[in-house]
Amino acid sequence: MPATEPAAADPACFSTRQIHAGTTPPTAHPVTPPVHLSAAYEFSSLRDAREAFAQREAGFTYARTGSPTVALLEQRIAQLEGGTGAVATASGQAAIALTLLALAGSAGQHPDGRAYPEVRAGHVVASSRIYGGTADLINDSLAEAGISSTWVDPHSPAAWEAAITPRTRVFLVESIGNPHGDLPDIGALAEIAHRRGVVLVVDNTLATPYLFRPGAHGADFVVHSATKYLTGNGTALGGVVVDTGSFRPEHDAARWPQFSAATPRFGQVPLVERYGSGAVLHLIRAKFLHDLGPCLAPWNAQQILAGIETLDVRVARHCQVAEALAERLLVHPGVLQVRHPSVPGDPNAARAARDFPQGTGAVLSFELEGDLTVVERFVDALRLFKLAANIGDSRSMVAHPASMTHCRLSPQLRAAGEITEQTIRLAVGREAPDDLWADLEQAFAAAGLAGNDAADSRQEVEAA
Ligand SMILES: *Cc1c(COP(=O)(O)O)cnc(C)c1O
């Protein structure tokens, strides 16, 4: 490398040069996404800065509301979901929280779009068989923010319609339910939602756009915990909300004042007027991400981008390994029930065949035969399966939902979600099925549950 000659205008002092020397833009064109680690973005004139801050012109200002690496991730996920745009967040929880605040928060209840403490917020109808963290968010933090909710069976569209109140703004459901692999009829829920002026938000974390694209079935917004299969190796946390382009708040301006009314916050110009179909994402980014601050770090965005490059082969492998284990668990005498759409007789099998030709993901649950002592012995004996609350990692993981992910749920909600003391969740990784099965078998043995030989002889007895 030739030594760089200081330009004539270079500052003379070391302390200034150690900060400013060598800041000319690189001419390199890296083939992989670079990590843009800069909190702020420079403007070439005060006019440009003024227009960007007033949100009359697009541009990066400060990395809380966007940066080039994060923007690339947003474009890639929006593209894979068939959406019109996306906003990335620090975690899946943040993506769900910001989406619900924008669509059902109290800002939407006042004619000039402003929130007043005495104004009640909207109402959310949500699937009772949902990730425990989402249940916490809705039951506690969002409830405190005035957003009310009703939990309903994801398999009963009529129950969703019956739960609608004049304040209902959002239906929230998972395309593949955690932990039982429920596959609700997204098309039926979308039809009800749209007929009644409600927006359908689908959490597509367990499916990823490789297995299922909710937008093609009528979902208006798709949210993800990118922490899981999109990253694919259990390293980075991240989340994203995708607009599929179907929700047009200007068609019912009175119902959606936060998008259709002029507010001081956005220069007295309604968001739908300035941003058209991008109004919702703009409110999420420019208000909630800006004010509350759960932004995705550029490092994490780069990790997630790298993960997405292998999404199809990874998810196909996850599905294949999970199906192999489900098949073997099904005939094990220590197992009362296996829940995974690939299992013959599973209530979700028909929808799986229709809508999930590539597989139904790698989260499965089963009911162990025995009391909590047996459950504890089984879980503690596992070696390859890590006892950890995550899914979508390369490594297989085991969880006891009643003690872990779903521990804060009310007894009623836990019952509605069919989470018992005997429910074991497996988040199947990408190891060899035989090694994983050997680990499960030794754990069954350690828990005093008979092995496969006994299962075979029991089947023979039943057949006789
Ligand atoms: C993990 C998870 C979330 C929350 O995402 P984080 O990235 O952990 O905040 C939301 N929904 C589902 C289905 C999840 O599995």
Coordinates of C-alpha atoms and ligand atoms in Angstrom, one line a residue:
M1 CA 0.0 0.0 0.0
P2 CA 1.4 3.4 -0.9
A3 CA 1.6 5.8 2.0
T4 CA -1.1 8.4 1.8
E5 CA 0.2 11.9 1.4
P6 CA -1.5 14.3 3.7
A7 CA -3.6 16.7 1.6
A8 CA -2.9 20.3 1.8
A9 CA -6.0 21.0 3.9
D10 CA -5.3 18.2 6.4
P11 CA -5.4 19.4 10.0
A12 CA -1.9 19.8 11.5
C13 CA -2.6 18.5 15.0
F14 CA -2.4 14.8 15.9
S15 CA -5.5 14.8 18.0
T16 CA -7.6 16.1 15.1
R17 CA -5.9 13.8 12.6
Q18 CA -6.5 10.7 14.7
I19 CA -10.2 11.4 14.2
H20 CA -10.4 12.8 10.7
A21 CA -7.6 11.3 8.7
G22 CA -8.6 8.8 6.1
T23 CA -12.3 9.5 6.1
T24 CA -12.7 9.7 2.3
P25 CA -15.3 7.2 1.2
P26 CA -13.9 3.9 0.2
T27 CA -14.1 3.0 -3.5
A28 CA -14.2 -0.7 -2.7
H29 CA -17.3 -2.7 -3.6
P30 CA -17.6 -5.5 -1.1
V31 CA -19.6 -8.5 -2.3
T32 CA -21.0 -9.3 1.2
P33 CA -23.0 -6.7 3.1
P34 CA -20.7 -4.5 5.1
V35 CA -21.5 -3.5 8.7
H36 CA -22.1 0.2 8.7
L37 CA -21.3 1.2 12.3
S38 CA -22.1 4.8 12.4
A39 CA -24.5 6.4 14.8
A40 CA -25.0 9.5 12.7
Y41 CA -25.1 10.2 9.0
E42 CA -23.7 13.4 7.4
F43 CA -25.6 15.9 5.3
S44 CA -24.0 17.9 2.5
S45 CA -26.1 21.0 3.3
L46 CA -28.3 22.4 6.0
R47 CA -31.1 22.3 3.5
D48 CA -30.7 18.5 3.1
A49 CA -30.6 18.0 6.9
R50 CA -33.7 20.1 7.3
E51 CA -35.7 18.1 4.7
A52 CA -34.5 14.7 6.1
F53 CA -35.4 15.6 9.7
A54 CA -38.8 17.0 8.7
Q55 CA -39.2 13.7 6.9
R56 CA -40.0 15.4 3.6
E57 CA -37.1 13.6 2.0
A58 CA -35.8 10.1 2.7
G59 CA -32.4 9.7 4.1
F60 CA -30.4 8.3 7.1
T61 CA -30.2 10.8 10.0
Y62 CA -29.3 8.8 13.1
A63 CA -29.0 5.0 13.3
R64 CA -31.9 4.6 15.7
T65 CA -34.3 5.0 12.8
G66 CA -32.2 3.4 10.1
S67 CA -28.8 2.6 8.7
P68 CA -27.6 1.0 5.5
T69 CA -27.0 -2.5 6.8
V70 CA -30.3 -2.6 8.6
A71 CA -32.0 -1.1 5.5
L72 CA -30.6 -3.9 3.3
L73 CA -32.0 -6.5 5.8
E74 CA -35.4 -4.8 5.7
Q75 CA -35.5 -4.9 1.9
R76 CA -34.4 -8.5 1.8
I77 CA -37.1 -9.7 4.2
A78 CA -39.8 -7.6 2.6
Q79 CA -38.8 -9.1 -0.7
L80 CA -38.9 -12.7 0.5
E81 CA -42.3 -12.1 2.2
G82 CA -43.7 -10.4 -1.0
G83 CA -44.2 -7.2 1.0
T84 CA -43.9 -3.5 0.1
G85 CA -41.5 -2.6 2.9
A86 CA -40.3 -3.5 6.4
V87 CA -39.0 -2.1 9.6
A88 CA -36.3 -4.0 11.6
T89 CA -36.2 -3.9 15.4
A90 CA -34.0 -5.1 18.2
S91 CA -36.0 -8.2 18.8
G92 CA -39.2 -10.0 17.8
Q93 CA -40.9 -8.7 20.9
A94 CA -40.1 -5.1 19.8
A95 CA -41.5 -5.8 16.3
I96 CA -44.8 -7.1 17.8
A97 CA -45.0 -4.3 20.4
L98 CA -44.4 -1.5 17.8
T99 CA -46.9 -3.0 15.4
L100 CA -49.6 -3.2 18.0
L101 CA -48.9 0.2 19.4
A102 CA -49.2 1.7 15.9
L103 CA -52.4 -0.1 15.0
A104 CA -54.2 -0.3 18.3
G105 CA -52.6 2.3 20.5
S106 CA -54.6 5.2 22.0
A107 CA -53.2 7.6 19.3
G108 CA -55.7 5.9 17.0
Q109 CA -58.7 6.9 19.1
H110 CA -58.5 10.6 19.0
P111 CA -59.7 12.6 16.0
D112 CA -56.4 14.6 15.7
G113 CA -54.3 11.4 16.1
R114 CA -52.9 12.5 19.5
A115 CA -52.9 10.2 22.5
Y116 CA -54.6 11.4 25.7
P117 CA -54.5 9.5 28.9
E118 CA -58.2 9.5 29.2
V119 CA -58.8 8.1 25.8
R120 CA -59.1 4.3 25.6
A121 CA -56.9 2.5 23.1
G122 CA -58.0 -0.3 20.8
H123 CA -58.6 -4.0 21.2
V124 CA -56.7 -7.0 20.0
V125 CA -58.0 -10.5 19.3
A126 CA -55.2 -12.9 19.6
S127 CA -54.6 -16.7 19.4
S128 CA -54.7 -18.4 22.7
R129 CA -52.0 -20.8 21.4
I130 CA -49.2 -18.4 21.1
Y131 CA -45.6 -17.7 22.2
G132 CA -45.5 -17.0 25.9
G133 CA -43.6 -13.7 25.5
T134 CA -46.3 -12.3 23.2
A135 CA -48.9 -13.3 25.8
D136 CA -46.9 -11.4 28.5
L137 CA -46.7 -8.4 26.2
I138 CA -50.4 -8.3 25.6
N139 CA -51.6 -9.2 29.0
D140 CA -49.3 -6.9 30.9
S141 CA -47.4 -4.1 29.2
L142 CA -49.9 -3.4 26.4
A143 CA -52.8 -3.8 28.8
E144 CA -51.2 -1.1 30.9
A145 CA -51.0 1.1 27.8
G146 CA -54.7 0.7 27.5
I147 CA -54.8 -1.9 24.7
S148 CA -57.4 -4.6 25.7
S149 CA -57.4 -8.1 24.3
T150 CA -59.4 -11.3 23.9
W151 CA -57.8 -14.7 23.5
V152 CA -59.5 -17.1 21.2
D153 CA -58.9 -20.6 19.7
P154 CA -56.9 -20.2 16.5
H155 CA -58.8 -23.1 14.9
S156 CA -62.2 -21.5 15.3
P157 CA -62.7 -18.5 12.9
A158 CA -66.3 -18.0 14.3
A159 CA -64.8 -17.3 17.7
W160 CA -62.6 -14.6 16.2
E161 CA -65.6 -12.9 14.6
A162 CA -67.6 -13.2 17.9
A163 CA -64.7 -11.6 19.8
I164 CA -64.8 -8.4 17.7
T165 CA -65.8 -5.2 19.5
P166 CA -66.2 -1.7 18.1
R167 CA -62.7 -1.0 19.3
T168 CA -61.1 -4.1 17.7
R169 CA -58.2 -3.1 15.4
V170 CA -56.0 -6.2 15.1
F171 CA -56.2 -9.9 14.8
L172 CA -52.8 -11.5 15.9
V173 CA -52.0 -15.2 15.1
E174 CA -48.9 -17.3 14.5
S175 CA -48.8 -19.1 11.1
I176 CA -47.2 -22.1 12.9
G177 CA -48.1 -22.1 16.6
N178 CA -45.5 -22.4 19.2
P179 CA -45.1 -25.0 20.7
H180 CA -47.8 -27.3 19.3
G181 CA -47.4 -26.6 15.5
D182 CA -51.0 -25.3 15.2
L183 CA -51.8 -24.2 11.6
P184 CA -54.7 -21.8 11.7
D185 CA -56.7 -21.0 8.5
I186 CA -55.0 -17.7 7.8
G187 CA -57.2 -17.1 4.7
A188 CA -60.4 -17.5 6.8
L189 CA -59.2 -15.1 9.5
A190 CA -58.2 -12.6 6.8
E191 CA -61.6 -12.7 5.3
I192 CA -63.3 -12.0 8.6
A193 CA -60.8 -9.3 9.5
H194 CA -61.2 -7.5 6.2
R195 CA -65.0 -7.7 6.2
R196 CA -65.0 -6.2 9.7
G197 CA -62.4 -3.5 9.2
V198 CA -59.7 -5.3 11.3
V199 CA -56.1 -5.7 10.3
L200 CA -54.5 -9.2 10.3
V201 CA -51.0 -9.5 11.8
V202 CA -49.3 -12.9 11.4
D203 CA -46.2 -13.9 13.3
N204 CA -44.3 -16.0 10.8
T205 CA -41.3 -16.8 13.0
L206 CA -41.6 -20.6 13.0
A207 CA -42.4 -20.9 9.3
T208 CA -40.1 -18.3 7.7
P209 CA -41.0 -17.1 4.2
Y210 CA -39.4 -20.2 2.9
L211 CA -42.2 -22.4 4.2
F212 CA -45.1 -20.0 4.2
R213 CA -45.9 -16.4 3.0
P214 CA -48.8 -15.1 5.1
G215 CA -49.3 -12.1 2.7
A216 CA -50.3 -14.6 -0.1
H217 CA -53.1 -15.7 2.3
G218 CA -54.4 -12.2 3.1
A219 CA -52.3 -11.1 6.1
D220 CA -51.8 -7.4 6.2
F221 CA -48.6 -7.4 8.3
V222 CA -46.1 -10.1 9.0
V223 CA -43.9 -10.0 12.1
H224 CA -40.8 -12.1 12.8
S225 CA -38.4 -12.9 15.5
A226 CA -35.3 -12.9 13.3
T227 CA -33.5 -14.3 16.3
K228 CA -34.8 -17.8 15.3
Y229 CA -34.6 -19.4 11.9
L230 CA -33.7 -16.2 9.9
T231 CA -30.4 -15.9 11.8
G232 CA -30.2 -19.7 12.2
N233 CA -27.4 -20.2 14.6
G234 CA -28.6 -18.7 17.9
T235 CA -26.4 -15.7 18.0
A236 CA -28.1 -12.4 17.2
L237 CA -31.4 -11.1 18.4
G238 CA -33.6 -9.2 15.9
G239 CA -37.1 -8.6 14.7
V240 CA -38.9 -7.3 11.7
V241 CA -42.4 -6.1 10.7
V242 CA -43.3 -6.4 7.0
D243 CA -46.2 -4.5 5.3
T244 CA -47.8 -6.8 2.7
G245 CA -49.4 -3.8 1.0
S246 CA -53.0 -4.8 1.5
F247 CA -54.0 -2.5 4.3
R248 CA -55.3 0.9 3.1
P249 CA -56.2 3.0 6.1
E250 CA -57.5 5.9 3.8
H251 CA -60.5 3.7 2.9
D252 CA -61.8 4.2 6.5
A253 CA -60.3 7.5 7.6
A254 CA -62.5 7.8 10.8
R255 CA -61.4 4.4 12.0
W256 CA -57.6 5.1 11.5
P257 CA -57.0 8.7 12.5
Q258 CA -53.3 8.0 13.3
F259 CA -52.7 7.5 9.6
S260 CA -55.4 9.7 8.0
A261 CA -55.6 12.8 10.2
A262 CA -53.1 15.7 10.1
T263 CA -51.0 15.8 13.3
P264 CA -48.4 18.2 14.6
R265 CA -46.0 15.3 14.8
F266 CA -45.9 14.9 11.1
G267 CA -46.1 18.6 10.0
Q268 CA -49.9 18.6 9.8
V269 CA -49.9 16.4 6.7
P270 CA -51.7 13.0 7.1
L271 CA -49.3 10.1 6.8
V272 CA -51.5 8.5 4.1
E273 CA -51.2 11.6 2.0
R274 CA -47.4 11.8 2.3
Y275 CA -46.5 8.2 2.3
G276 CA -49.4 6.4 0.7
S277 CA -49.3 2.7 1.4
G278 CA -46.1 3.2 3.5
A279 CA -48.0 5.2 6.2
V280 CA -48.1 2.4 8.8
L281 CA -44.4 1.6 8.5
H282 CA -43.6 5.3 8.7
L283 CA -45.5 5.6 11.9
I284 CA -43.7 2.6 13.3
R285 CA -40.3 3.9 12.4
A286 CA -40.6 7.6 12.8
K287 CA -42.7 7.6 15.9
F288 CA -42.4 4.4 17.9
L289 CA -38.9 3.2 16.9
H290 CA -37.7 6.8 17.2
D291 CA -39.4 7.5 20.6
L292 CA -39.0 4.1 22.3
G293 CA -35.6 3.2 20.7
P294 CA -35.6 -0.7 20.2
C295 CA -33.5 -0.4 17.1
L296 CA -31.6 -3.3 15.4
A297 CA -27.8 -3.1 15.7
P298 CA -25.9 -3.1 12.4
W299 CA -23.8 -6.0 13.6
N300 CA -26.9 -8.1 14.2
A301 CA -28.4 -7.1 10.9
Q302 CA -25.3 -8.4 9.1
Q303 CA -25.5 -11.7 11.1
I304 CA -29.1 -12.1 10.1
L305 CA -28.4 -11.2 6.4
A306 CA -25.7 -13.9 6.4
G307 CA -28.1 -16.4 8.0
I308 CA -30.8 -15.7 5.4
E309 CA -28.4 -16.6 2.6
T310 CA -28.8 -20.3 3.7
L311 CA -32.4 -20.2 4.8
D312 CA -33.8 -22.7 2.3
V313 CA -31.3 -25.5 2.9
R314 CA -31.3 -24.9 6.6
V315 CA -35.1 -24.9 7.1
A316 CA -35.5 -28.0 4.8
R317 CA -33.0 -29.8 6.9
H318 CA -34.7 -28.7 10.2
C319 CA -38.0 -30.0 8.9
Q320 CA -36.5 -33.3 7.8
V321 CA -34.8 -34.0 11.2
A322 CA -37.9 -32.9 13.1
E323 CA -40.1 -35.2 11.1
A324 CA -37.7 -38.2 11.7
L325 CA -37.9 -37.6 15.5
A326 CA -41.6 -37.1 15.6
E327 CA -42.1 -40.4 13.8
R328 CA -40.0 -42.2 16.4
L329 CA -41.5 -40.4 19.4
L330 CA -45.0 -41.4 18.2
V331 CA -44.3 -45.1 18.9
H332 CA -42.4 -44.7 22.1
P333 CA -44.3 -46.0 25.1
G334 CA -43.1 -43.2 27.3
V335 CA -44.9 -40.7 25.1
L336 CA -48.7 -40.1 25.3
Q337 CA -49.1 -37.7 22.4
V338 CA -46.9 -36.1 19.8
R339 CA -47.9 -32.7 18.3
H340 CA -46.4 -31.9 14.9
P341 CA -48.4 -31.4 11.6
S342 CA -46.3 -34.1 10.0
V343 CA -47.7 -36.8 12.4
P344 CA -50.4 -38.9 10.9
G345 CA -53.7 -38.0 12.5
D346 CA -52.5 -34.6 13.7
P347 CA -55.4 -32.1 13.5
N348 CA -53.2 -29.8 11.4
A349 CA -52.2 -32.5 8.8
A350 CA -54.8 -31.5 6.2
R351 CA -53.8 -27.8 6.3
A352 CA -50.1 -28.8 6.2
A353 CA -50.7 -30.8 3.0
R354 CA -52.6 -27.9 1.4
D355 CA -50.5 -24.9 2.5
F356 CA -47.0 -26.1 3.6
P357 CA -45.6 -28.3 0.8
Q358 CA -42.1 -27.8 2.0
G359 CA -42.7 -28.8 5.6
T360 CA -44.1 -27.4 8.8
G361 CA -41.0 -26.4 10.8
A362 CA -39.0 -28.0 13.5
V363 CA -40.8 -27.1 16.7
L364 CA -42.7 -30.1 18.1
S365 CA -44.2 -31.0 21.5
F366 CA -45.0 -34.2 23.2
E367 CA -46.7 -35.3 26.4
L368 CA -44.5 -37.5 28.6
E369 CA -46.0 -40.4 30.5
G370 CA -45.4 -39.6 34.2
D371 CA -45.4 -37.0 36.9
L372 CA -43.2 -34.0 37.3
T373 CA -40.4 -36.1 38.8
V374 CA -40.2 -38.2 35.6
V375 CA -40.3 -35.1 33.5
E376 CA -37.5 -33.6 35.5
R377 CA -35.3 -36.8 35.2
F378 CA -36.0 -36.9 31.5
V379 CA -35.1 -33.3 30.8
D380 CA -32.0 -33.3 33.0
A381 CA -30.6 -36.5 31.4
L382 CA -30.6 -35.0 27.9
R383 CA -27.1 -34.1 26.7
L384 CA -27.2 -33.1 23.0
F385 CA -30.6 -31.3 23.5
K386 CA -29.7 -28.2 25.4
L387 CA -32.1 -27.1 28.1
A388 CA -32.6 -23.6 26.8
A389 CA -35.4 -21.3 25.7
N390 CA -34.7 -20.8 22.1
I391 CA -35.7 -22.2 18.7
G392 CA -34.1 -22.0 15.3
D393 CA -30.6 -22.7 16.4
S394 CA -28.3 -25.2 14.7
R395 CA -28.3 -27.0 18.1
S396 CA -31.4 -29.0 19.2
M397 CA -33.0 -27.6 22.3
V398 CA -35.5 -28.9 24.9
A399 CA -37.8 -26.7 26.9
H400 CA -40.5 -27.3 29.6
P401 CA -43.0 -24.6 28.6
A402 CA -44.9 -24.7 31.9
S403 CA -41.7 -23.8 33.8
M404 CA -40.1 -21.7 31.1
T405 CA -41.6 -19.9 28.1
H406 CA -45.2 -20.1 29.3
C407 CA -44.6 -19.8 33.1
R408 CA -46.3 -16.5 33.5
L409 CA -49.5 -17.5 31.7
S410 CA -52.7 -17.7 33.7
P411 CA -53.9 -21.3 34.4
Q412 CA -56.8 -20.6 32.0
L413 CA -54.6 -19.4 29.1
R414 CA -52.2 -22.3 29.8
A415 CA -55.1 -24.7 29.6
A416 CA -56.4 -23.1 26.4
G417 CA -52.9 -23.5 25.0
E418 CA -52.8 -27.2 26.1
I419 CA -49.6 -26.7 28.1
T420 CA -49.5 -29.2 30.9
E421 CA -46.8 -30.2 33.4
Q422 CA -46.0 -33.1 31.0
T423 CA -45.6 -31.0 27.9
I424 CA -42.0 -31.1 26.5
R425 CA -41.0 -28.8 23.6
L426 CA -38.3 -29.8 21.2
A427 CA -36.7 -27.2 18.9
V428 CA -35.0 -29.6 16.6
G429 CA -31.7 -28.5 15.2
R430 CA -29.7 -29.8 12.3
E431 CA -27.7 -32.6 13.8
A432 CA -28.0 -36.2 12.6
P433 CA -31.4 -37.7 13.6
D434 CA -29.8 -40.9 14.9
D435 CA -27.6 -39.0 17.4
L436 CA -30.6 -37.0 18.6
W437 CA -32.7 -40.1 18.9
A438 CA -29.9 -41.8 20.9
D439 CA -29.9 -38.9 23.3
L440 CA -33.7 -39.0 23.7
E441 CA -33.6 -42.8 24.2
Q442 CA -31.0 -42.6 27.0
A443 CA -33.1 -39.8 28.6
F444 CA -36.2 -42.0 28.5
A445 CA -34.2 -44.8 30.1
A446 CA -32.9 -42.4 32.8
A447 CA -36.5 -41.4 33.6
G448 CA -37.5 -45.0 34.0
L449 CA -39.6 -45.1 30.8
A450 CA -39.4 -48.2 28.7
G451 CA -37.5 -48.2 25.4
N452 CA -38.4 -49.1 21.8
D453 CA -38.2 -52.8 22.3
A454 CA -41.0 -52.6 24.8
A455 CA -42.9 -50.4 22.4
D456 CA -42.6 -53.0 19.7
S457 CA -43.8 -55.7 22.0
R458 CA -46.7 -53.5 23.1
Q459 CA -47.7 -53.0 19.5
E460 CA -47.5 -56.7 19.0
V461 CA -49.8 -57.3 22.0
E462 CA -52.2 -54.7 20.6
A463 CA -52.2 -56.3 17.2
A464 CA -52.7 -59.8 18.7
Ligands
LIG1 C1 -39.1 -15.9 20.1 C2 -40.3 -15.5 19.5 C3 -40.8 -14.1 19.6 C4 -40.0 -13.1 20.3 O1 -38.9 -12.8 19.6 P1 -37.5 -12.2 20.3 O2 -36.6 -12.1 19.2 O3 -37.1 -13.3 21.3 O4 -37.9 -11.0 21.0 C5 -42.0 -13.8 19.0 N1 -42.8 -14.8 18.4 C6 -42.4 -16.1 18.3 C7 -43.2 -17.1 17.6 C8 -41.1 -16.5 18.9 O5 -40.7 -17.7 18.8

